[in-house]
PDB file of C-alpha atoms and ligand atoms in Angstrom:
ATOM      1  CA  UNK A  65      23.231  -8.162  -1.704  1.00 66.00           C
ATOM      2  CA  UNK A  66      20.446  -6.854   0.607  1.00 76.00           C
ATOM      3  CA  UNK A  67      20.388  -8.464   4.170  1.00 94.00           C
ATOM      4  CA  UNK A  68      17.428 -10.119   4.624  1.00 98.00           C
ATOM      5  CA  UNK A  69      15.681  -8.958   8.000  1.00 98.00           C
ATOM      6  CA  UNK A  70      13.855 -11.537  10.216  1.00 98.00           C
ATOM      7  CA  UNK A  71      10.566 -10.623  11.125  1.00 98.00           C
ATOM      8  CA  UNK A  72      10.313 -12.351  14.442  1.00 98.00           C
ATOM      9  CA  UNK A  73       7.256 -13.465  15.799  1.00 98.00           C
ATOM     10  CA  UNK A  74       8.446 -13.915  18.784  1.00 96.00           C
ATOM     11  CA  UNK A  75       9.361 -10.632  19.622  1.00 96.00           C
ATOM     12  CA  UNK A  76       5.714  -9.857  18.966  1.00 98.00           C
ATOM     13  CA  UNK A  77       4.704 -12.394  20.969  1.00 98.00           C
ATOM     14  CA  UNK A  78       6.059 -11.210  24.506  1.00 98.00           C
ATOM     15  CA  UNK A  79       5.018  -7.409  24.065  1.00 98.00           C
ATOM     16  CA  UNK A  80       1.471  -8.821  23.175  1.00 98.00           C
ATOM     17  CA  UNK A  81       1.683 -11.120  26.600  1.00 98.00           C
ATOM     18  CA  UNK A  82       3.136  -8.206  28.489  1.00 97.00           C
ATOM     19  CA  UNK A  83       0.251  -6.098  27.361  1.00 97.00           C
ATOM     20  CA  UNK A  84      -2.458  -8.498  28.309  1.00 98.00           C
ATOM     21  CA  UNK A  85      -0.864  -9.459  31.700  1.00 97.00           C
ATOM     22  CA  UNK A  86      -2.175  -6.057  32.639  1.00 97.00           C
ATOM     23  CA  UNK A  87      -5.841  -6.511  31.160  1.00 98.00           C
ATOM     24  CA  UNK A  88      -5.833 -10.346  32.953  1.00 98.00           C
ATOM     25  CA  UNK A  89      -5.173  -8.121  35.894  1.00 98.00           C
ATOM     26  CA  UNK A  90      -7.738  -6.205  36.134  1.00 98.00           C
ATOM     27  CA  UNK A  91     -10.183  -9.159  34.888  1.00 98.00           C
ATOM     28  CA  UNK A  92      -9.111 -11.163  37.872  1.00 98.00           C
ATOM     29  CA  UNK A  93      -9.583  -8.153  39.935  1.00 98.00           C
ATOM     30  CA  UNK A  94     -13.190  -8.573  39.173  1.00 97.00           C
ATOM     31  CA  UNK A  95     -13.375 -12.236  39.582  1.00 97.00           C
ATOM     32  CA  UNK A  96     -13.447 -12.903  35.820  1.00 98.00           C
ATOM     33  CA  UNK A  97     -11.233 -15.423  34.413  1.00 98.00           C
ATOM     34  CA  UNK A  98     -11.114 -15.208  31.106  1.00 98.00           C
ATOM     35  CA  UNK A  99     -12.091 -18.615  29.756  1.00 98.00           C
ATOM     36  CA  UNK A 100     -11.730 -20.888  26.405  1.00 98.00           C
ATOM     37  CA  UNK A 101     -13.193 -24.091  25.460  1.00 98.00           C
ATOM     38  CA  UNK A 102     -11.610 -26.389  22.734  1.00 98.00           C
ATOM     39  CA  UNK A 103     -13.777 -29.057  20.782  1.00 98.00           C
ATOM     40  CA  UNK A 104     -11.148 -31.892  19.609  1.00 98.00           C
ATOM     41  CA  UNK A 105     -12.848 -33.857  17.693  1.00 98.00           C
ATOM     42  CA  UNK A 106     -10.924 -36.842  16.210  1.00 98.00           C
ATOM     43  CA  UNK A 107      -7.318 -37.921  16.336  1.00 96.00           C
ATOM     44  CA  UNK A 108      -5.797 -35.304  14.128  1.00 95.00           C
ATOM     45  CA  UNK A 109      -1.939 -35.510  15.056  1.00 94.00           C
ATOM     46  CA  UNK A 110      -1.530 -32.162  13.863  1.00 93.00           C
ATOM     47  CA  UNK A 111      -4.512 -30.947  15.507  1.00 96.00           C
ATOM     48  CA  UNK A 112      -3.626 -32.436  18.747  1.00 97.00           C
ATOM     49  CA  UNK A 113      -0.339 -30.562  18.464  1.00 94.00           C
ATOM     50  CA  UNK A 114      -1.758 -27.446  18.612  1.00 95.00           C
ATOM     51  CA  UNK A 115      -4.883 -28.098  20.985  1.00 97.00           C
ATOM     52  CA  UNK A 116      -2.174 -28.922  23.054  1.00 97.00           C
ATOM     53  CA  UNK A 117       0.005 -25.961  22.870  1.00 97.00           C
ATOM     54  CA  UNK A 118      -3.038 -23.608  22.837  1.00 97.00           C
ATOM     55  CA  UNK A 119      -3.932 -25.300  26.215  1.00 97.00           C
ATOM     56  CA  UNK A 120      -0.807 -25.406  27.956  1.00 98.00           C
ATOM     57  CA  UNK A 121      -0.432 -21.329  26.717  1.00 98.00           C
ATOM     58  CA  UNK A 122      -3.694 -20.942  28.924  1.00 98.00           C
ATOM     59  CA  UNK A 123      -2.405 -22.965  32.098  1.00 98.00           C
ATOM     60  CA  UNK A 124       0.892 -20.515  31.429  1.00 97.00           C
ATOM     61  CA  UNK A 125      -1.182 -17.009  31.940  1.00 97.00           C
ATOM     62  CA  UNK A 126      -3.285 -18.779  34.678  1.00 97.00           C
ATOM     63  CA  UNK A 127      -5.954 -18.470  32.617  1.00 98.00           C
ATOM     64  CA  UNK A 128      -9.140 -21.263  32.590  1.00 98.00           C
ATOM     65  CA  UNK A 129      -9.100 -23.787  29.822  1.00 98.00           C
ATOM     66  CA  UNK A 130     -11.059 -26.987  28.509  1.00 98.00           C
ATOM     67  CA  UNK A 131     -10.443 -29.304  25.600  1.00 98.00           C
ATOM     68  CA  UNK A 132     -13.718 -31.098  24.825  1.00 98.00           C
ATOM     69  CA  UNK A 133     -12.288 -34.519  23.017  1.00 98.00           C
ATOM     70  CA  UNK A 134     -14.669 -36.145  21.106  1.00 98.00           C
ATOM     71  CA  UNK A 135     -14.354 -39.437  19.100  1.00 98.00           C
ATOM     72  CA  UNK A 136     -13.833 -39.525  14.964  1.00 98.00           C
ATOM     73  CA  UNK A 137     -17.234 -41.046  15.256  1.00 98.00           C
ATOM     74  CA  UNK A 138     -19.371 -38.502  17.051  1.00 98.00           C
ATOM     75  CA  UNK A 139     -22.578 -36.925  15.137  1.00 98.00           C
ATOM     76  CA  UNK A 140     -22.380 -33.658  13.709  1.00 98.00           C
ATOM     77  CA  UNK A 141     -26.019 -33.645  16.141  1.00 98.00           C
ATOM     78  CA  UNK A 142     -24.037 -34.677  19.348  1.00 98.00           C
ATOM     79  CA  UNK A 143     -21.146 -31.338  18.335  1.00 98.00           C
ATOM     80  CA  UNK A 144     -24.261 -29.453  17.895  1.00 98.00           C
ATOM     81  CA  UNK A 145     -25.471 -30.488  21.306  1.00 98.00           C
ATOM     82  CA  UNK A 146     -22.251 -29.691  23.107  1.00 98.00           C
ATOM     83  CA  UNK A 147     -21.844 -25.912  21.189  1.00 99.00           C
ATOM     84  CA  UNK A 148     -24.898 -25.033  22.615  1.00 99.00           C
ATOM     85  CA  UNK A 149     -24.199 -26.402  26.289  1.00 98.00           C
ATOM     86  CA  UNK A 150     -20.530 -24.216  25.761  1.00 99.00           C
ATOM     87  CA  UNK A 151     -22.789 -21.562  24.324  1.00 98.00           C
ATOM     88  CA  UNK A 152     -24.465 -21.296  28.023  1.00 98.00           C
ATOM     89  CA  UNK A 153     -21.554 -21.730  30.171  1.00 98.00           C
ATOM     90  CA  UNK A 154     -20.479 -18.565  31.973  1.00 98.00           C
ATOM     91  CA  UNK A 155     -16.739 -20.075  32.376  1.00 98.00           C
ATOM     92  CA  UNK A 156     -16.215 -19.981  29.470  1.00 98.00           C
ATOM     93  CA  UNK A 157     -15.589 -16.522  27.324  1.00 98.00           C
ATOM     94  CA  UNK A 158     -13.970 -17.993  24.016  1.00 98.00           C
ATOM     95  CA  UNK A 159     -15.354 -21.360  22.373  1.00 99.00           C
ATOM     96  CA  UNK A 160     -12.959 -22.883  19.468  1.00 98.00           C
ATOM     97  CA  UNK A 161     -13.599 -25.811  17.491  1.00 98.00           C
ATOM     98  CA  UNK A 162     -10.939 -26.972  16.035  1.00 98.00           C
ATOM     99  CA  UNK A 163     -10.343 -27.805  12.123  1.00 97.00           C
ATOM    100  CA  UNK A 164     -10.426 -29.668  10.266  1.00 97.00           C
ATOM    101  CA  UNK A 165     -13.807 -31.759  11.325  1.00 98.00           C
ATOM    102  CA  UNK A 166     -14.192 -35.089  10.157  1.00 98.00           C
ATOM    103  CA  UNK A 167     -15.461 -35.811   6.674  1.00 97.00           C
ATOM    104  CA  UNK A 168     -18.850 -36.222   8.053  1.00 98.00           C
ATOM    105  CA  UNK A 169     -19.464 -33.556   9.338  1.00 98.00           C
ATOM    106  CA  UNK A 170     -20.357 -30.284   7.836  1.00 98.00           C
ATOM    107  CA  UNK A 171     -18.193 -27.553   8.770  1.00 98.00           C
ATOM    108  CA  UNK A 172     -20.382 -24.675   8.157  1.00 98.00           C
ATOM    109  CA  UNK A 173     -23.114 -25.969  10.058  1.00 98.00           C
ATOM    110  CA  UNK A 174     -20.850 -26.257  13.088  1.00 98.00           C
ATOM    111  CA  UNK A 175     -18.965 -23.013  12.909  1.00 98.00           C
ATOM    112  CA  UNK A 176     -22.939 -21.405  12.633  1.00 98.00           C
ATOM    113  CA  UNK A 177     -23.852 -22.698  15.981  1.00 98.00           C
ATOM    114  CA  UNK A 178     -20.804 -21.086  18.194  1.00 99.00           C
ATOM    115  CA  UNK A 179     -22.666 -18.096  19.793  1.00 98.00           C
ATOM    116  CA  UNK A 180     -20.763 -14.883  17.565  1.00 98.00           C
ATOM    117  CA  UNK A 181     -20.504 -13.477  21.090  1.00 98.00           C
ATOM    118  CA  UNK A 182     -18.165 -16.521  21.716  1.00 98.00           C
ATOM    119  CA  UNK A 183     -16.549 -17.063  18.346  1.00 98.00           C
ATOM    120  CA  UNK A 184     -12.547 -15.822  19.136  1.00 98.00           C
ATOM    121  CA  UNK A 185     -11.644 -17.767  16.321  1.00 98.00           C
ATOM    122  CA  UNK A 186     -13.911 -14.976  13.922  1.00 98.00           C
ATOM    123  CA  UNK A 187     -15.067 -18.257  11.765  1.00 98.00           C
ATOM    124  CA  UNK A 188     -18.652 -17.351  12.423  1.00 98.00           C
ATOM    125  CA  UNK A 189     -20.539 -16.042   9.199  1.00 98.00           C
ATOM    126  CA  UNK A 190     -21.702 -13.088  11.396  1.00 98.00           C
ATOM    127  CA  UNK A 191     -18.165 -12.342  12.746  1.00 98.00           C
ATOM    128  CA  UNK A 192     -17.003 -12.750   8.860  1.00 98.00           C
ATOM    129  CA  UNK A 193     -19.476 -10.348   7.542  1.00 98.00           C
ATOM    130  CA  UNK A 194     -18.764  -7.870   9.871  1.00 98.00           C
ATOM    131  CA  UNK A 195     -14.674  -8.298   9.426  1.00 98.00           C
ATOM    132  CA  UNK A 196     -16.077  -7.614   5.516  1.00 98.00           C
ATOM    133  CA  UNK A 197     -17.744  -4.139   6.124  1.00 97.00           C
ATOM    134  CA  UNK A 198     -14.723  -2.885   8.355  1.00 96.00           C
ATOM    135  CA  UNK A 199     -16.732  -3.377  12.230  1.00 97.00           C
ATOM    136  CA  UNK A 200     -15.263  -6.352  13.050  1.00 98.00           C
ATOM    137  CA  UNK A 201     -15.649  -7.576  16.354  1.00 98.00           C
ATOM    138  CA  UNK A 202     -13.427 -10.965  16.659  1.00 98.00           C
ATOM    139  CA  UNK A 203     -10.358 -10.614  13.796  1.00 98.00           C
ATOM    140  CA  UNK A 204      -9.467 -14.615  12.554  1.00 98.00           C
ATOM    141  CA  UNK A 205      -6.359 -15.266  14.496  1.00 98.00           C
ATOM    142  CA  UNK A 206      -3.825 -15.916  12.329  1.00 98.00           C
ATOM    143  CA  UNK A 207      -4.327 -12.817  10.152  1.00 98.00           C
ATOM    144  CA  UNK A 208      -4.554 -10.527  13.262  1.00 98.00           C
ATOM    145  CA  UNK A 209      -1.294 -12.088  14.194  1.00 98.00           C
ATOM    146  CA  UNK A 210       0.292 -11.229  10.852  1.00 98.00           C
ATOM    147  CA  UNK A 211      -0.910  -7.581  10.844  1.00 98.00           C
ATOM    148  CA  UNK A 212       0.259  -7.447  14.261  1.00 98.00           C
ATOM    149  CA  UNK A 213       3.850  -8.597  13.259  1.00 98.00           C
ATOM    150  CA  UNK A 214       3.858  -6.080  10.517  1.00 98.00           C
ATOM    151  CA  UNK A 215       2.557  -3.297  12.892  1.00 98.00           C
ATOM    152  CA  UNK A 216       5.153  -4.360  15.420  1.00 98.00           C
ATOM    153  CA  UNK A 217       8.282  -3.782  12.485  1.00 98.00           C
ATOM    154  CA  UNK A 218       6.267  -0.620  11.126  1.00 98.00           C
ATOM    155  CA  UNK A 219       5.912  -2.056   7.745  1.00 98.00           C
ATOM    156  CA  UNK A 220       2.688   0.216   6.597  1.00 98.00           C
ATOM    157  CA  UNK A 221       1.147  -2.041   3.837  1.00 98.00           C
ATOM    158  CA  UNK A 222      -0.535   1.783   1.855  1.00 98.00           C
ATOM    159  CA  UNK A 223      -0.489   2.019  -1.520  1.00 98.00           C
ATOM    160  CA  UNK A 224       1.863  -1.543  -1.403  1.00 98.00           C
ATOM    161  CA  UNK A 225       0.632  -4.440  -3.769  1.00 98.00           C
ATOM    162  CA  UNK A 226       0.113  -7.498  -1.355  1.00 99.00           C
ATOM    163  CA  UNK A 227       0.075 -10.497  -3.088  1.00 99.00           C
ATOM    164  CA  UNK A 228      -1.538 -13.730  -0.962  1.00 99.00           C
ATOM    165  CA  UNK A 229      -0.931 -17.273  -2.077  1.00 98.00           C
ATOM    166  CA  UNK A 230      -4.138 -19.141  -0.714  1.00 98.00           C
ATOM    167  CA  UNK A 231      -7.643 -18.463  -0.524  1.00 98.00           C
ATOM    168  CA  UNK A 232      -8.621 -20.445   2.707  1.00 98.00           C
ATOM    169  CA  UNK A 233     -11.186 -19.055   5.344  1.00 98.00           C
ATOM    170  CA  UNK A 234      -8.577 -19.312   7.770  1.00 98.00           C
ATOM    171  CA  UNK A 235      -5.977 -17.255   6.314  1.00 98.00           C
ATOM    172  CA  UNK A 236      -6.008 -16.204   2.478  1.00 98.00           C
ATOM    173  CA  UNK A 237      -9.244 -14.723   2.866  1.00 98.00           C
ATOM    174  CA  UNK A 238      -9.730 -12.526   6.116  1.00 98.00           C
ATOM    175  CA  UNK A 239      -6.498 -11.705   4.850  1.00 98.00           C
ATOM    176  CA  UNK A 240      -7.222 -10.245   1.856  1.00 98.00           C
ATOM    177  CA  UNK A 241     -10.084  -7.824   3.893  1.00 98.00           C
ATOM    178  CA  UNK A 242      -7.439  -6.550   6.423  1.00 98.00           C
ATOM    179  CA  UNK A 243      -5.026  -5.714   3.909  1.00 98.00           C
ATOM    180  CA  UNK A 244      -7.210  -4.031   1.795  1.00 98.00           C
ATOM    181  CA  UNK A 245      -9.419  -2.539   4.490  1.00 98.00           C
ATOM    182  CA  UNK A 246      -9.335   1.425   5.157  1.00 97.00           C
ATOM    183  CA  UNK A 247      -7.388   1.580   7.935  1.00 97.00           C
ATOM    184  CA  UNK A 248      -4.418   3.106   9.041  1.00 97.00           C
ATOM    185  CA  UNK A 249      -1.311   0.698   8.152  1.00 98.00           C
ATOM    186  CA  UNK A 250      -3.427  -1.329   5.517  1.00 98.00           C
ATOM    187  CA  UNK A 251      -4.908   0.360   2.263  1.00 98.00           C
ATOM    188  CA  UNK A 252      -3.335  -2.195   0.239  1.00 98.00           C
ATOM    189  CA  UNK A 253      -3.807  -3.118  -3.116  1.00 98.00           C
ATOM    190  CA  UNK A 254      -4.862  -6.897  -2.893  1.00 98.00           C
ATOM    191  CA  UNK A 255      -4.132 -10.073  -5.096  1.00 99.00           C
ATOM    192  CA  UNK A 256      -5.009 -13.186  -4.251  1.00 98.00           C
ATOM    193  CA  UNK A 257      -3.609 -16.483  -6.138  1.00 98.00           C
ATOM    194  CA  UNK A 258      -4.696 -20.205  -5.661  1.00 98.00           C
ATOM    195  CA  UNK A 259      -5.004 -23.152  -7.349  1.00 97.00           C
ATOM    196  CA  UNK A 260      -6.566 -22.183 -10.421  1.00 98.00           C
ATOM    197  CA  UNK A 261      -4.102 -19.306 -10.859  1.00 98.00           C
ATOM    198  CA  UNK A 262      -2.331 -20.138 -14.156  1.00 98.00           C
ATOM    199  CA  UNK A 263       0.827 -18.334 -13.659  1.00 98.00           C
ATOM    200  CA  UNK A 264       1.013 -17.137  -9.760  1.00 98.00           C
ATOM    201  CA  UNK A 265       4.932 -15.677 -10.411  1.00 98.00           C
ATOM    202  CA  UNK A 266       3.648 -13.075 -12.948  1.00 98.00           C
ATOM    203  CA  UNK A 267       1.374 -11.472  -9.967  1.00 98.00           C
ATOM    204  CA  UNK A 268       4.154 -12.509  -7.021  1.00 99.00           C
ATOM    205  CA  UNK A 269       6.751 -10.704  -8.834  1.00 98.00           C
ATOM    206  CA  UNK A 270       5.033  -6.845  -8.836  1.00 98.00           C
ATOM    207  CA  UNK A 271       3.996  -7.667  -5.733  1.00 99.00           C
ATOM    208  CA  UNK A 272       6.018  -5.647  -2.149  1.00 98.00           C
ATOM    209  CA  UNK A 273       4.505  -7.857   0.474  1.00 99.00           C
ATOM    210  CA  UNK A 274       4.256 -11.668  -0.550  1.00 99.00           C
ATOM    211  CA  UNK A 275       2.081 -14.140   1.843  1.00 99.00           C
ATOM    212  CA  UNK A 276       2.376 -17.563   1.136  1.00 98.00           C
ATOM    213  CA  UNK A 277      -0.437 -19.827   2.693  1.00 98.00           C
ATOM    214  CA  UNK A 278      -0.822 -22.536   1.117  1.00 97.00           C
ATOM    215  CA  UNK A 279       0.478 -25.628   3.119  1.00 96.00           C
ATOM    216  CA  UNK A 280       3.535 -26.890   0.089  1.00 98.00           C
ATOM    217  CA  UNK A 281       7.024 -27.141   1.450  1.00 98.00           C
ATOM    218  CA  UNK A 282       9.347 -24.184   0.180  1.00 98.00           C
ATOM    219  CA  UNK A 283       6.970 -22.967  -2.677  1.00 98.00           C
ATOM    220  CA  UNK A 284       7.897 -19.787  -2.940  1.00 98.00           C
ATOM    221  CA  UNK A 285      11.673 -19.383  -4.178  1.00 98.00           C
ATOM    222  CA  UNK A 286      14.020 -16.381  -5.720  1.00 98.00           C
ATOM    223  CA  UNK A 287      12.169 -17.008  -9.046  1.00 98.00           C
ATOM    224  CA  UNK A 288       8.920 -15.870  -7.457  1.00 99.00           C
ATOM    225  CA  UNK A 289       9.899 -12.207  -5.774  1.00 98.00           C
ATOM    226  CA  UNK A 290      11.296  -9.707  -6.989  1.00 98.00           C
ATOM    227  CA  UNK A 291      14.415  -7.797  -4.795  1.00 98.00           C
ATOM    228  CA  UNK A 292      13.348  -6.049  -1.920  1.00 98.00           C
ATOM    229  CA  UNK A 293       9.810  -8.039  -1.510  1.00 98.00           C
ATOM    230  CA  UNK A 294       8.685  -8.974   2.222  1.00 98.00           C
ATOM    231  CA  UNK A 295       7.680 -12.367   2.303  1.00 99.00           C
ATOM    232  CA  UNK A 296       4.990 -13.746   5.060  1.00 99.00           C
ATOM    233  CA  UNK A 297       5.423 -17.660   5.647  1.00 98.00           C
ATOM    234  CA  UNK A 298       2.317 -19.119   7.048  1.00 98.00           C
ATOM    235  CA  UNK A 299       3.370 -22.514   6.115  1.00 97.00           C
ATOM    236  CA  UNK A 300       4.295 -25.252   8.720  1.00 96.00           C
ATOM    237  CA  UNK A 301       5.537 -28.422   6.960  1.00 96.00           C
ATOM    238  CA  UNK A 302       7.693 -31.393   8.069  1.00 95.00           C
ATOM    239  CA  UNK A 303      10.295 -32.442   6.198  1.00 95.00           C
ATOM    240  CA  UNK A 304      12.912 -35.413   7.343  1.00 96.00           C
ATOM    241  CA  UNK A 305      16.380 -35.133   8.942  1.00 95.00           C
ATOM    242  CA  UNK A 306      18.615 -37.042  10.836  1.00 95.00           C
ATOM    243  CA  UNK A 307      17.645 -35.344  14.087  1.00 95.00           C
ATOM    244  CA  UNK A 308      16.142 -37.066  16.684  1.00 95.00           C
ATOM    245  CA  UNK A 309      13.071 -36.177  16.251  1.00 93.00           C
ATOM    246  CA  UNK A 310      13.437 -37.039  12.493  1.00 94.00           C
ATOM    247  CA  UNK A 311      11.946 -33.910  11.132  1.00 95.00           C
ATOM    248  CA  UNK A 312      12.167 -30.441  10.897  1.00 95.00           C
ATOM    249  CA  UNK A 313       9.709 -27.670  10.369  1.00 96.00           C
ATOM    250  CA  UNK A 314      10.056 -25.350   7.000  1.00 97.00           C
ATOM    251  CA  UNK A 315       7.446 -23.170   5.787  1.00 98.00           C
ATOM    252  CA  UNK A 316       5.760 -22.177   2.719  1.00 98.00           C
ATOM    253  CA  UNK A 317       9.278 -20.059   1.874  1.00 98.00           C
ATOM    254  CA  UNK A 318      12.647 -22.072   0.174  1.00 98.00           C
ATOM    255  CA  UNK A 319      14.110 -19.470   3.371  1.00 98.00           C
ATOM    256  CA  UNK A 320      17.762 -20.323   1.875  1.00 98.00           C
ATOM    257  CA  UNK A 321      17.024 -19.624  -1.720  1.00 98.00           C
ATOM    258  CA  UNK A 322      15.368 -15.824  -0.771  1.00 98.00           C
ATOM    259  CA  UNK A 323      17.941 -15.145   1.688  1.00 98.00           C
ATOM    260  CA  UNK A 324      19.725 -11.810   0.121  1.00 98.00           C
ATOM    261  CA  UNK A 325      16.973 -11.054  -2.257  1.00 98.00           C
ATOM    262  CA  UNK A 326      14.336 -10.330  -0.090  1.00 98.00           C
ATOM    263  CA  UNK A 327      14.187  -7.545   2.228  1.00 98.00           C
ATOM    264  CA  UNK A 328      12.833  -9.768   5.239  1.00 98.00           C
ATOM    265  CA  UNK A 329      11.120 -12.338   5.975  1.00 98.00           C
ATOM    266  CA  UNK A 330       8.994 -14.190   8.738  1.00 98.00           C
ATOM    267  CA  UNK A 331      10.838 -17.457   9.978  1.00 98.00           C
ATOM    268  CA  UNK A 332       9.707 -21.161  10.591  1.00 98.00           C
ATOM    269  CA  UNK A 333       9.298 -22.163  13.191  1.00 97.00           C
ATOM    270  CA  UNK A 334       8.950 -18.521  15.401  1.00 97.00           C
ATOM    271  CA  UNK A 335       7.044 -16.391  12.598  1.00 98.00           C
ATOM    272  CA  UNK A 336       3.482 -16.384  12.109  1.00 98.00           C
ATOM    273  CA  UNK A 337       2.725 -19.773  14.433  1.00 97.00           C
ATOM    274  CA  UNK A 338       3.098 -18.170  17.879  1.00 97.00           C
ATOM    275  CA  UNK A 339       1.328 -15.456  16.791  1.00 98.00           C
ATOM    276  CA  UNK A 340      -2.145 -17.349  16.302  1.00 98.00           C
ATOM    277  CA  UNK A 341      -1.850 -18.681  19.945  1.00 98.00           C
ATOM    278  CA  UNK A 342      -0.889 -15.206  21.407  1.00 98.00           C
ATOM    279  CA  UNK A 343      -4.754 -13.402  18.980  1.00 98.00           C
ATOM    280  CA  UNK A 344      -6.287 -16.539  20.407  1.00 98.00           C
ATOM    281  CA  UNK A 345      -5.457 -15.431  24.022  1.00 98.00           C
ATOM    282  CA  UNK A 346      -6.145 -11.589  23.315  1.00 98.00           C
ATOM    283  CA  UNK A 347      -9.643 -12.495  21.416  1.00 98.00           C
ATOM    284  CA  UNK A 348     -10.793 -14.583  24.557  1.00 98.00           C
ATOM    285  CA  UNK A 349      -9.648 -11.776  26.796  1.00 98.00           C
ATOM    286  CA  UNK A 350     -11.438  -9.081  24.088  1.00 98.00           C
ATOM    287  CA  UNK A 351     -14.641 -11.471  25.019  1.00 98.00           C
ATOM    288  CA  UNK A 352     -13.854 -11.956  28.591  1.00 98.00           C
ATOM    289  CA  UNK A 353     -13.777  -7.812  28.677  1.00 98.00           C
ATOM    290  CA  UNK A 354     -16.921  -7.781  27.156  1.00 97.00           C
ATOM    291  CA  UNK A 355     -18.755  -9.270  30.701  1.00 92.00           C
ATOM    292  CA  UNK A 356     -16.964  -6.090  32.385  1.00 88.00           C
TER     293      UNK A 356
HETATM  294  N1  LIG B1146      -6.905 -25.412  12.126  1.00 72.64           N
HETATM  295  C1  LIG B1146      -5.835 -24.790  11.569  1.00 72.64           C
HETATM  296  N2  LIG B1146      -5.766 -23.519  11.982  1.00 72.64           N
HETATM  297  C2  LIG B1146      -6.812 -23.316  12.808  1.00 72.64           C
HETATM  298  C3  LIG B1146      -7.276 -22.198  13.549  1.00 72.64           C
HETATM  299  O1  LIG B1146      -6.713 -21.094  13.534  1.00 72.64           O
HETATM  300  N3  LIG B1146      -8.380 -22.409  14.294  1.00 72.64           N
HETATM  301  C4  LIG B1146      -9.021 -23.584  14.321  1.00 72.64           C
HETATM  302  N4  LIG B1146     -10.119 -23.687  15.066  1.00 72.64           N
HETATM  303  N5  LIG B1146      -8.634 -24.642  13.651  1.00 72.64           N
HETATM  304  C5  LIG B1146      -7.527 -24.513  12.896  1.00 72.64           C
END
């Protein structure tokens, strides 16, 4: 039986902080304080989770934060208004509104207005298109953070087949351009399955580097991989125990079931998640740099 390693974000995460202490430095030196406003819009428990963790990351660095809550009810015209208020203000460097929006409101118009200049979350079509021809200038955070964990563990993804469950703008799909990209450490060949897959094990199984992103508790099992795969959970789900909080958090991985087959794997909670708050607080300092 092969030990399965544990890819920890963690670890990641404090030589990524370490490294931008320095550059916060020498912003701060020059009066700049790199800066990041959050649109909230709606009562999202999820979403308020993580607004809240992003924010109290920023108040941890010292750096300047502000979470724009705005009722379920608000006009997509009235988020338009405030975008282009953010879109003016020198405080702030990084503008993120977060998903998902209400029903009625339409997402792509939205993630159009945030200035490019200001888009650290790399949603904007401009900041996608250029992530697409290989200049990108802000990287979607959650894939930066995974090819930053699999930098960190010198896992070089050439000539490997990476297979991605999930096709999301988010994830599955920035993914699939980094992977593939030239670059040094990517090169990959790229697969990526979704719902309209018919059979995803038959591509899982050739694949070396599985990412699962699609949001369903403990998806991918033994019966998925084949022996020696690394697996990427981007998955956060609840599921109930008798703690006292009731819940705890798996991922997108049956962890137990994998454990000995794969060759490692990224854990829930401590994987992937701190990584998108740790590319959220490099992008806005990329874009605070950018005033230098
Ligand atoms: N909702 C889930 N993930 C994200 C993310 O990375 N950014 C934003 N803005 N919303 C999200």
């Amino acid at each position: 039986m092969t030990l399965t390693k544990i890819l920890s974000g963690k670890d990641v995460c404090k030589s990524v902080y370490t490294s931008l202490e320095e550059r916060i430095k020498r912003l701060k030196a020059k009066r700049i304080v790199p800066g990041l406003a959050v649109i909230l819009v709606g009562e999202d428990p999820a979403s308020q989770v993580y607004v809240r963790s992003k924010s109290r990351r920023f108040e941890r660095l010292s750096l300047y934060s502000e979470t724009f809550a705005m009722p379920g009810t608000t006009s997509e015209k009235e988020i338009l208004r405030k975008i282009r208020k953010l879109n003016m203000d020198d405080r702030f460097h990084g503008i993120l509104v977060q998903l998902p929006l209400p029903k009625h409101i339409n997402e792509d118009a939205v993630l159009r207005e945030v200035s490019p200049l200001k888009d650290v979350d790399g949603f904007h079509p401009e900041n996608i298109g250029r992530l697409a021809v290989g200049n990108p200038r802000f990287i979607p955070c959650t894939p930066k953070g995974i090819m930053r964990i699999l930098e960190f563990y010198d896992i070089d993804l050439s000539g490997k087949h990476v297979v991605i469950i999930g096709r999301s703008n988010i994830v599955g799909r920035p993914l699939s351009l980094l992977t593939s990209q030239k670059k040094p450490l990517s090169n990959a060949t790229t697969t990526i399955c979704h719902s309209k897959t018919p059979d995803i094990r038959y591509f899982t199984k050739q694949a070396d580097v599985v990412i699962a992103a699609i949001g369903v508790t403990q998806f991918v099992d033994e019966t998925y991989i084949k022996p020696g795969a690394i697996l990427i959970d981007v998955g956060i789900n609840q599921i109930p125990d008798d703690s006292e909080k009731k819940y705890r958090l798996v991922g997108d991985v049956h962890y137990d079931r994998i454990n000995g087959i794969a060759s490692a794997v990224t854990p829930v909670p401590g994987g992937v998640g701190p990584m998108t708050i740790a590319m959220l607080v490099e992008n806005t300092v990329e874009s605070a740099e950018a005033r230098l």
